[in-house]
């Protein structure tokens, strides 16, 4: 099955635990559609380039999905319908790296851990 990278931006007024639950819900949706999540990274609360629906910040999360095209269509439909999701972007990729992404390495939470 093809690999997809999906970045989800959720509203600033939800907590980190609510954001993690949101991502877990989408992960269970992907699994119910016959796919799997290979990697999941929470990039933190970051400033948006411009204000979207009165939100100046957003919780950024990246997930790597291994699933078929029909499942991605349903996954994106659910993302569009969810009220806590501001924006999302899903792209098809050939391979992924298990090491932390550049965005995660630059986040303040990752810097505290290292």
mmCIF file of N, CA and C in Angstrom, residues 7-23 25-26 45 48 52-53 55 57-61 78-88:
data_model
loop_
_atom_site.group_PDB
_atom_site.id
_atom_site.type_symbol
_atom_site.label_atom_id
_atom_site.label_comp_id
_atom_site.label_asym_id
_atom_site.label_seq_id
_atom_site.Cartn_x
_atom_site.Cartn_y
_atom_site.Cartn_z
ATOM 1 N N UNK A 7 -0.310 16.258 7.711
ATOM 2 C CA UNK A 7 -0.093 17.250 8.763
ATOM 3 C C UNK A 7 -1.447 17.855 9.089
ATOM 4 N N UNK A 8 -1.774 17.829 10.379
ATOM 5 C CA UNK A 8 -3.068 18.321 10.852
ATOM 6 C C UNK A 8 -2.829 19.505 11.774
ATOM 7 N N UNK A 9 -3.560 20.597 11.542
ATOM 8 C CA UNK A 9 -3.505 21.761 12.416
ATOM 9 C C UNK A 9 -4.861 21.856 13.106
ATOM 10 N N UNK A 10 -4.833 21.758 14.433
ATOM 11 C CA UNK A 10 -6.081 21.835 15.197
ATOM 12 C C UNK A 10 -6.136 23.154 15.968
ATOM 13 N N UNK A 11 -7.309 23.494 16.462
ATOM 14 C CA UNK A 11 -7.555 24.787 17.106
ATOM 15 C C UNK A 11 -6.648 25.015 18.309
ATOM 16 N N UNK A 12 -6.376 26.289 18.573
ATOM 17 C CA UNK A 12 -5.486 26.668 19.665
ATOM 18 C C UNK A 12 -6.124 26.525 21.038
ATOM 19 N N UNK A 13 -7.440 26.545 21.123
ATOM 20 C CA UNK A 13 -8.088 26.543 22.429
ATOM 21 C C UNK A 13 -8.368 25.145 22.982
ATOM 22 N N UNK A 14 -7.954 24.098 22.274
ATOM 23 C CA UNK A 14 -8.062 22.758 22.853
ATOM 24 C C UNK A 14 -6.738 22.448 23.560
ATOM 25 N N UNK A 15 -6.783 21.551 24.533
ATOM 26 C CA UNK A 15 -5.579 21.200 25.268
ATOM 27 C C UNK A 15 -4.763 20.180 24.482
ATOM 28 N N UNK A 16 -3.532 19.971 24.941
ATOM 29 C CA UNK A 16 -2.663 18.990 24.277
ATOM 30 C C UNK A 16 -3.264 17.587 24.370
ATOM 31 N N UNK A 17 -3.864 17.270 25.515
ATOM 32 C CA UNK A 17 -4.470 15.941 25.663
ATOM 33 C C UNK A 17 -5.680 15.777 24.737
ATOM 34 N N UNK A 18 -6.452 16.846 24.531
ATOM 35 C CA UNK A 18 -7.571 16.780 23.588
ATOM 36 C C UNK A 18 -7.056 16.610 22.161
ATOM 37 N N UNK A 19 -5.950 17.267 21.861
ATOM 38 C CA UNK A 19 -5.340 17.130 20.534
ATOM 39 C C UNK A 19 -4.863 15.699 20.317
ATOM 40 N N UNK A 20 -4.238 15.103 21.344
ATOM 41 C CA UNK A 20 -3.773 13.723 21.229
ATOM 42 C C UNK A 20 -4.938 12.760 21.064
ATOM 43 N N UNK A 21 -6.053 13.016 21.752
ATOM 44 C CA UNK A 21 -7.245 12.184 21.598
ATOM 45 C C UNK A 21 -7.809 12.307 20.187
ATOM 46 N N UNK A 22 -7.793 13.518 19.654
ATOM 47 C CA UNK A 22 -8.247 13.762 18.283
ATOM 48 C C UNK A 22 -7.430 12.939 17.290
ATOM 49 N N UNK A 23 -6.113 12.950 17.454
ATOM 50 C CA UNK A 23 -5.235 12.194 16.562
ATOM 51 C C UNK A 23 -5.445 10.694 16.758
ATOM 52 N N UNK A 25 -8.230 9.286 17.581
ATOM 53 C CA UNK A 25 -9.498 8.971 16.906
ATOM 54 C C UNK A 25 -9.280 8.778 15.405
ATOM 55 N N UNK A 26 -8.460 9.658 14.800
ATOM 56 C CA UNK A 26 -8.182 9.512 13.372
ATOM 57 C C UNK A 26 -7.316 8.283 13.105
ATOM 58 N N UNK A 45 2.282 23.674 19.838
ATOM 59 C CA UNK A 45 1.439 24.834 19.547
ATOM 60 C C UNK A 45 2.316 25.881 18.872
ATOM 61 N N UNK A 48 0.408 30.548 13.445
ATOM 62 C CA UNK A 48 -0.020 30.394 12.053
ATOM 63 C C UNK A 48 0.536 31.556 11.238
ATOM 64 N N UNK A 52 -6.772 32.231 10.943
ATOM 65 C CA UNK A 52 -7.775 31.383 10.314
ATOM 66 C C UNK A 52 -8.918 31.206 11.306
ATOM 67 N N UNK A 53 -10.096 31.672 10.956
ATOM 68 C CA UNK A 53 -11.275 31.559 11.821
ATOM 69 C C UNK A 53 -10.986 32.026 13.254
ATOM 70 N N UNK A 55 -8.248 32.144 14.824
ATOM 71 C CA UNK A 55 -7.162 31.405 15.468
ATOM 72 C C UNK A 55 -5.837 31.957 14.965
ATOM 73 N N UNK A 57 -2.921 30.678 16.461
ATOM 74 C CA UNK A 57 -2.017 29.565 16.710
ATOM 75 C C UNK A 57 -2.746 28.264 16.432
ATOM 76 N N UNK A 58 -1.986 27.174 16.368
ATOM 77 C CA UNK A 58 -2.595 25.872 16.147
ATOM 78 C C UNK A 58 -1.692 24.761 16.638
ATOM 79 N N UNK A 59 -2.296 23.650 17.018
ATOM 80 C CA UNK A 59 -1.554 22.448 17.403
ATOM 81 C C UNK A 59 -1.216 21.684 16.123
ATOM 82 N N UNK A 60 0.072 21.501 15.860
ATOM 83 C CA UNK A 60 0.520 20.808 14.654
ATOM 84 C C UNK A 60 0.862 19.361 14.984
ATOM 85 N N UNK A 61 0.362 18.439 14.171
ATOM 86 C CA UNK A 61 0.661 17.020 14.324
ATOM 87 C C UNK A 61 0.909 16.420 12.947
ATOM 88 N N UNK A 78 -13.438 13.003 6.827
ATOM 89 C CA UNK A 78 -13.643 13.135 8.273
ATOM 90 C C UNK A 78 -12.883 14.336 8.838
ATOM 91 N N UNK A 79 -11.697 14.609 8.299
ATOM 92 C CA UNK A 79 -10.941 15.789 8.728
ATOM 93 C C UNK A 79 -11.704 17.069 8.404
ATOM 94 N N UNK A 80 -12.301 17.138 7.213
ATOM 95 C CA UNK A 80 -13.062 18.325 6.820
ATOM 96 C C UNK A 80 -14.258 18.546 7.730
ATOM 97 N N UNK A 81 -14.874 17.465 8.203
ATOM 98 C CA UNK A 81 -16.082 17.577 9.015
ATOM 99 C C UNK A 81 -15.802 17.896 10.485
ATOM 100 N N UNK A 82 -14.602 17.600 10.962
ATOM 101 C CA UNK A 82 -14.310 17.774 12.385
ATOM 102 C C UNK A 82 -14.140 19.257 12.713
ATOM 103 N N UNK A 83 -14.801 19.718 13.760
ATOM 104 C CA UNK A 83 -14.804 21.137 14.096
ATOM 105 C C UNK A 83 -13.494 21.620 14.714
ATOM 106 N N UNK A 84 -12.678 20.736 15.263
ATOM 107 C CA UNK A 84 -11.420 21.145 15.890
ATOM 108 C C UNK A 84 -10.259 21.224 14.899
ATOM 109 N N UNK A 85 -10.443 20.748 13.688
ATOM 110 C CA UNK A 85 -9.377 20.773 12.672
ATOM 111 C C UNK A 85 -9.502 22.064 11.864
ATOM 112 N N UNK A 86 -8.425 22.863 11.899
ATOM 113 C CA UNK A 86 -8.405 24.118 11.140
ATOM 114 C C UNK A 86 -7.993 23.848 9.691
ATOM 115 N N UNK A 87 -6.860 23.170 9.531
ATOM 116 C CA UNK A 87 -6.314 22.844 8.211
ATOM 117 C C UNK A 87 -5.661 21.464 8.268
ATOM 118 N N UNK A 88 -5.495 20.878 7.101
ATOM 119 C CA UNK A 88 -4.775 19.612 6.983
ATOM 120 C C UNK A 88 -4.176 19.541 5.589
#
